[in-house]
Amino acid sequence: MVEQPRKRSRRGRTPTVAGRTSRPRQAEVARLAGVSQATVSLVLSDKAQASAISDETRQRVLDAARSLGYAPDPAARRLAAARNNLLGVFSFTATFPTDVQHSYYPFLVGVEREAAARGYDLVLFTGSSRGGAAAAGPEALNRVRLADGCLFLGRHVPLAELKRMVADGFPVVHLGRREELEGLSWVGADYVSASSEVVRHLASLGHRRIVLVREDDDAPASTDRQRGFLEGLEAAGLAGGPQAVSRCADPQRDLTPEVLGRWLAEGVTAFVAEETDTGAAWRALRTAVDEAGLTCPDDLSLALLGSPPPDLVEGPQPTGFDIPRHELGAAAVRLLAALVADEPAEEPLVTCVFRPGATTGRPPEHR
């Protein structure tokens, strides 16, 4: 593209390309460079997350901005620089998780403690209480801009709205892996390694047919657990593939004692369920076992990729792993505080701790 002569606008405004009467916007830079607006925002603001952007892409953005005569709006920068020592927390769940029995509550404990240690107050945004992620439209999310930055948590999120916030340069951190949105910072647990370890434990006991029961969606936490499960099977030399994973649209409906009986007849001796905020897969699996008149680990082995729902903690502790929720909440605050201060930061995946439990044992034929 041939760069056009520029002229200086009146009242000291930023020079623009000849013929323009308005300030170039980041969206125009993005279109010219062939990248997302979030990428343009990261490159031009020189934030720490921009280090992940290739030199070639960075140069395309800078060349496009130069050819359009783009310059940051000083008024917007002054607004962005103003801080009030408030961090927002927004949950994409039907009800904000303030009940101590909610699986997200320990995250909030870690968030609160780390925020207090760093001199921040928290603002809990409850727009999600009117319908979860589906209700979190522009108006609900725009309210979080009252804070210096915002931490989001929830299994399903409105990516389009988050993308707009990231593109605007507003400090955002998601608690849980979110790689599908370029430029979104996140912290998460290493579910892949932890899930693989659970499978290797089952294989060491002698199990050769293992099935994963999970919800039927593509939430990153679920895909990470499935990946770790399949990697564990491969490492143990066991059969994987579609027959090793059962995706249930409605676990309570789909996982019946009859279905369980068919699996057992086919030689399955161990079942693994994913943990979610609803605990649906684990609840359905335990219900099917009870209704079939079976016990674990005598008749079959059960494992949980996470911690049991608070209302199902009675009885034998399930084999699986514990998610360091307090540490994840604290790590999310550390990353968000660094973004607010425009400081470099990197939060690695947090390791989950294997839990031997009492719901697994050797298969019946190996005793």
XYZ file of C-alpha atoms in Angstrom:
367
model
C 0.000 0.000 0.000
C 1.340 3.471 -0.910
C 1.309 5.787 2.069
C -0.679 8.962 1.413
C 0.494 12.418 2.469
C -0.804 13.463 5.853
C -2.003 16.794 7.053
C -2.142 18.222 10.544
C -5.667 18.662 11.782
C -6.858 21.645 13.735
C -6.587 22.163 17.484
C -3.507 19.990 17.762
C -5.260 16.720 16.932
C -3.304 13.698 15.789
C -2.395 13.880 12.071
C -4.602 11.696 9.910
C -4.453 10.383 6.383
C -5.375 13.032 3.812
C -9.121 13.235 3.277
C -10.064 11.907 6.722
C -12.059 13.941 9.176
C -12.002 11.505 12.105
C -9.385 9.791 14.215
C -8.448 6.292 12.914
C -9.719 3.521 15.150
C -8.107 0.269 16.237
C -10.725 -1.688 14.288
C -9.435 -0.070 11.062
C -5.856 -0.939 11.966
C -6.961 -4.537 12.582
C -8.680 -4.803 9.194
C -5.673 -3.383 7.348
C -3.214 -5.645 9.199
C -5.443 -8.709 8.836
C -5.500 -9.459 12.581
C -7.975 -9.262 15.433
C -8.645 -6.009 17.270
C -7.431 -7.707 20.453
C -4.032 -8.241 18.812
C -3.878 -4.584 17.767
C -4.714 -3.499 21.318
C -1.955 -5.660 22.792
C 0.689 -4.534 20.303
C -0.086 -0.827 20.479
C -0.429 -0.780 24.273
C 2.807 -2.780 24.591
C 1.303 -4.961 27.302
C 3.113 -7.965 28.702
C 0.774 -10.398 26.905
C 2.012 -9.038 23.569
C 5.193 -11.077 23.992
C 3.275 -14.072 22.642
C 2.619 -12.272 19.333
C 5.082 -13.031 16.539
C 7.460 -10.346 15.262
C 5.878 -10.588 11.812
C 2.392 -9.929 13.152
C 3.633 -7.139 15.391
C 5.292 -5.430 12.424
C 2.128 -5.706 10.306
C 0.175 -3.983 13.057
C 2.738 -1.203 13.434
C 2.896 -0.667 9.659
C -0.900 -0.508 9.421
C -1.124 1.962 12.308
C 1.554 4.147 10.714
C -0.112 4.171 7.304
C -3.462 5.149 8.821
C -1.962 7.772 11.083
C -3.278 6.012 14.169
C -2.343 7.341 17.612
C -3.883 6.431 20.997
C -6.568 8.752 22.285
C -4.888 10.668 25.142
C -8.216 11.154 26.930
C -8.863 7.413 26.877
C -5.365 6.780 28.164
C -5.897 9.162 31.067
C -9.112 7.344 31.948
C -7.388 3.985 31.709
C -4.598 5.189 33.977
C -6.997 6.234 36.740
C -7.226 3.578 39.440
C -9.449 3.184 42.446
C -7.942 -0.001 43.951
C -11.013 -2.057 43.093
C -10.925 -5.469 41.433
C -14.107 -6.929 39.988
C -15.249 -10.545 40.156
C -17.883 -11.725 37.677
C -19.287 -15.261 37.684
C -20.962 -16.839 34.659
C -23.113 -19.112 36.789
C -26.849 -19.017 37.422
C -26.252 -17.876 41.010
C -23.209 -16.079 42.319
C -21.175 -18.698 44.250
C -21.237 -17.207 47.749
C -22.630 -20.385 49.350
C -19.814 -22.264 51.086
C -21.232 -25.474 49.573
C -20.649 -24.194 46.032
C -17.604 -25.655 44.267
C -16.484 -22.156 43.233
C -16.533 -20.775 46.775
C -12.926 -21.828 47.603
C -11.737 -19.879 44.535
C -13.316 -16.761 46.012
C -11.591 -17.354 49.347
C -8.214 -17.324 47.577
C -9.245 -14.262 45.575
C -10.302 -12.332 48.677
C -7.178 -13.138 50.666
C -4.768 -12.226 47.873
C -6.674 -9.035 47.015
C -6.577 -7.937 50.662
C -2.860 -8.675 50.874
C -2.291 -6.424 47.847
C -4.447 -3.556 49.108
C -7.391 -4.100 46.763
C -11.078 -4.174 47.587
C -13.391 -6.506 45.666
C -16.587 -5.707 43.802
C -18.790 -8.747 43.167
C -20.856 -8.312 40.012
C -24.077 -10.311 39.989
C -25.447 -9.786 36.488
C -25.069 -13.523 35.948
C -27.708 -14.202 38.596
C -30.342 -13.416 35.957
C -29.476 -16.354 33.752
C -25.767 -17.145 33.667
C -23.608 -16.572 30.603
C -26.629 -16.124 28.340
C -27.666 -13.005 30.297
C -24.185 -11.497 30.453
C -24.620 -9.062 27.586
C -22.931 -5.700 26.949
C -24.787 -3.864 29.736
C -23.941 -6.452 32.391
C -20.284 -6.660 31.426
C -19.842 -2.918 30.983
C -20.555 -2.471 34.682
C -17.311 -4.228 35.557
C -15.429 -1.232 34.155
C -16.159 0.494 37.445
C -13.235 -1.564 38.745
C -9.588 -1.340 37.693
C -9.806 -4.821 36.187
C -12.010 -7.880 36.442
C -11.663 -11.569 37.158
C -14.158 -13.860 35.425
C -14.999 -17.411 36.393
C -17.425 -19.925 34.970
C -17.571 -22.954 32.721
C -19.333 -21.197 29.813
C -18.585 -17.576 28.955
C -19.815 -15.098 26.286
C -16.620 -14.911 24.243
C -17.853 -12.084 22.000
C -18.343 -9.758 24.958
C -15.025 -10.697 26.535
C -13.326 -10.168 23.183
C -14.636 -6.604 23.103
C -13.253 -5.902 26.577
C -9.855 -7.337 25.692
C -9.783 -5.277 22.502
C -10.462 -2.150 24.543
C -7.418 -2.897 26.684
C -9.423 -3.429 29.881
C -7.505 -5.730 32.281
C -9.258 -9.095 32.233
C -8.301 -12.490 33.678
C -10.331 -15.688 33.351
C -10.010 -18.260 36.106
C -9.678 -21.391 33.999
C -8.058 -22.099 30.646
C -9.367 -19.984 27.768
C -7.092 -20.265 24.745
C -9.840 -19.745 22.175
C -9.820 -15.968 22.714
C -6.556 -14.339 21.624
C -5.193 -11.879 24.142
C -7.299 -13.106 27.095
C -5.147 -13.788 30.153
C -6.036 -16.801 32.282
C -4.826 -19.054 35.065
C -5.689 -22.700 35.339
C -5.012 -26.079 36.845
C -3.022 -28.788 35.084
C -5.962 -31.128 34.494
C -4.140 -32.986 31.736
C -1.325 -34.310 33.923
C -3.635 -34.940 36.880
C -6.165 -36.920 34.808
C -3.393 -38.970 33.217
C -2.055 -39.833 36.674
C -5.458 -41.151 37.778
C -5.615 -43.444 34.734
C -2.084 -44.707 35.335
C -3.086 -45.518 38.920
C -6.045 -47.572 37.681
C -3.831 -49.368 35.157
C -1.323 -50.209 37.902
C -4.130 -51.961 39.796
C -4.774 -54.182 36.800
C -7.682 -52.450 35.053
C -7.646 -52.869 31.271
C -11.015 -51.445 30.244
C -11.710 -47.958 31.616
C -14.483 -45.541 30.564
C -14.611 -41.772 31.070
C -18.068 -40.285 31.786
C -18.320 -36.575 30.995
C -20.813 -33.886 30.040
C -21.506 -33.291 26.366
C -19.860 -29.941 25.707
C -16.491 -28.523 24.736
C -15.642 -26.533 27.854
C -11.828 -26.288 28.106
C -11.784 -27.950 31.539
C -13.607 -30.959 30.082
C -11.403 -31.218 27.001
C -8.288 -31.014 29.198
C -9.524 -33.849 31.396
C -10.407 -35.991 28.390
C -7.015 -35.332 26.841
C -5.261 -36.394 30.047
C -7.496 -39.460 30.319
C -6.653 -40.603 26.780
C -2.950 -39.865 27.269
C -3.033 -41.986 30.410
C -4.592 -44.882 28.486
C -1.963 -44.592 25.783
C 0.885 -44.476 28.297
C -0.463 -47.666 29.903
C -0.885 -49.409 26.543
C -4.682 -49.541 26.895
C -7.348 -49.043 24.238
C -8.631 -45.505 23.833
C -10.790 -43.985 21.139
C -14.520 -43.141 21.166
C -15.447 -46.359 22.998
C -13.463 -45.160 26.027
C -15.373 -41.873 26.405
C -19.088 -41.444 27.109
C -20.387 -37.914 26.522
C -23.776 -37.461 28.196
C -26.134 -34.627 27.316
C -28.023 -35.466 30.503
C -25.921 -37.800 32.683
C -28.777 -38.587 35.058
C -30.932 -39.707 32.124
C -28.257 -41.298 29.944
C -26.327 -43.228 32.596
C -28.753 -45.899 33.825
C -28.126 -49.167 35.691
C -28.842 -50.962 32.391
C -26.156 -48.973 30.573
C -23.744 -49.649 33.419
C -24.554 -53.362 33.237
C -23.798 -53.498 29.511
C -20.397 -51.894 30.074
C -19.574 -54.384 32.799
C -20.617 -57.260 30.544
C -18.211 -55.938 27.899
C -15.320 -56.107 30.356
C -15.196 -52.552 31.700
C -13.964 -52.665 35.300
C -13.316 -48.986 36.106
C -15.172 -45.739 35.474
C -13.838 -42.203 35.686
C -16.096 -39.122 35.934
C -15.183 -35.494 35.385
C -15.871 -32.884 38.017
C -17.913 -29.846 37.002
C -19.687 -27.110 38.934
C -22.873 -29.246 38.825
C -21.194 -32.591 39.586
C -23.702 -34.177 37.168
C -21.473 -36.948 35.807
C -20.296 -38.137 39.239
C -23.804 -37.975 40.708
C -25.204 -40.021 37.816
C -22.437 -42.603 38.057
C -22.855 -43.070 41.803
C -26.651 -43.298 41.418
C -26.358 -45.950 38.680
C -23.989 -48.024 40.814
C -26.303 -47.847 43.845
C -29.441 -48.659 41.831
C -27.682 -51.626 40.205
C -26.951 -53.004 43.688
C -23.181 -52.810 43.153
C -20.434 -51.622 45.481
C -17.021 -50.159 44.846
C -14.310 -51.195 44.848
C -15.657 -54.751 45.241
C -17.628 -54.925 41.979
C -16.008 -52.062 40.067
C -13.701 -49.116 40.618
C -14.713 -45.452 40.447
C -12.516 -42.366 40.174
C -13.287 -38.654 40.034
C -11.234 -36.122 38.086
C -11.514 -33.482 40.777
C -13.148 -33.219 44.177
C -16.614 -34.564 45.071
C -19.522 -32.102 45.294
C -19.885 -30.794 48.862
C -23.203 -32.600 49.333
C -21.648 -35.944 48.307
C -18.623 -35.976 50.602
C -20.077 -38.641 52.886
C -18.985 -42.214 52.342
C -15.669 -43.436 50.928
C -13.392 -40.711 49.656
C -13.189 -41.087 45.874
C -9.895 -41.736 44.155
C -8.917 -38.746 42.005
C -7.179 -35.445 42.519
C -7.734 -32.249 44.475
C -7.883 -28.902 42.700
C -5.921 -26.204 44.560
C -8.784 -23.723 44.401
C -7.395 -21.279 46.974
C -4.085 -21.074 45.106
C -5.817 -20.662 41.744
C -7.872 -17.763 43.088
C -4.746 -16.120 44.494
C -2.837 -16.683 41.242
C -5.643 -15.036 39.279
C -5.477 -11.943 41.493
C -1.687 -11.748 41.120
C -2.010 -11.829 37.353
C -4.844 -9.298 37.290
C -2.938 -6.908 39.588
C 0.061 -7.123 37.246
C -2.134 -6.312 34.233
C -3.674 -3.346 36.030
C -0.180 -2.050 36.845
C 0.957 -2.851 33.267
C 3.724 -5.060 34.650
C 5.055 -8.291 33.132
C 3.573 -11.403 34.685
C 3.220 -15.069 33.963
C 1.231 -17.573 35.976
C 2.035 -21.219 35.169
C -0.511 -24.007 35.391
C -1.095 -24.983 39.001
C -0.438 -28.636 39.854
C -3.297 -30.768 41.187
C -2.582 -33.230 44.003
C -3.344 -36.933 43.469
C -5.823 -38.378 45.990
C -5.571 -42.194 46.531
C -9.100 -42.422 47.913
C -10.978 -45.623 48.727
C -13.144 -46.224 45.634
C -10.583 -48.092 43.554
C -9.023 -51.528 43.898
C -7.921 -54.468 41.826
C -10.471 -55.817 39.318
C -12.549 -58.745 40.665
C -10.858 -61.255 38.339
C -7.408 -60.274 39.663
C -8.147 -60.975 43.312
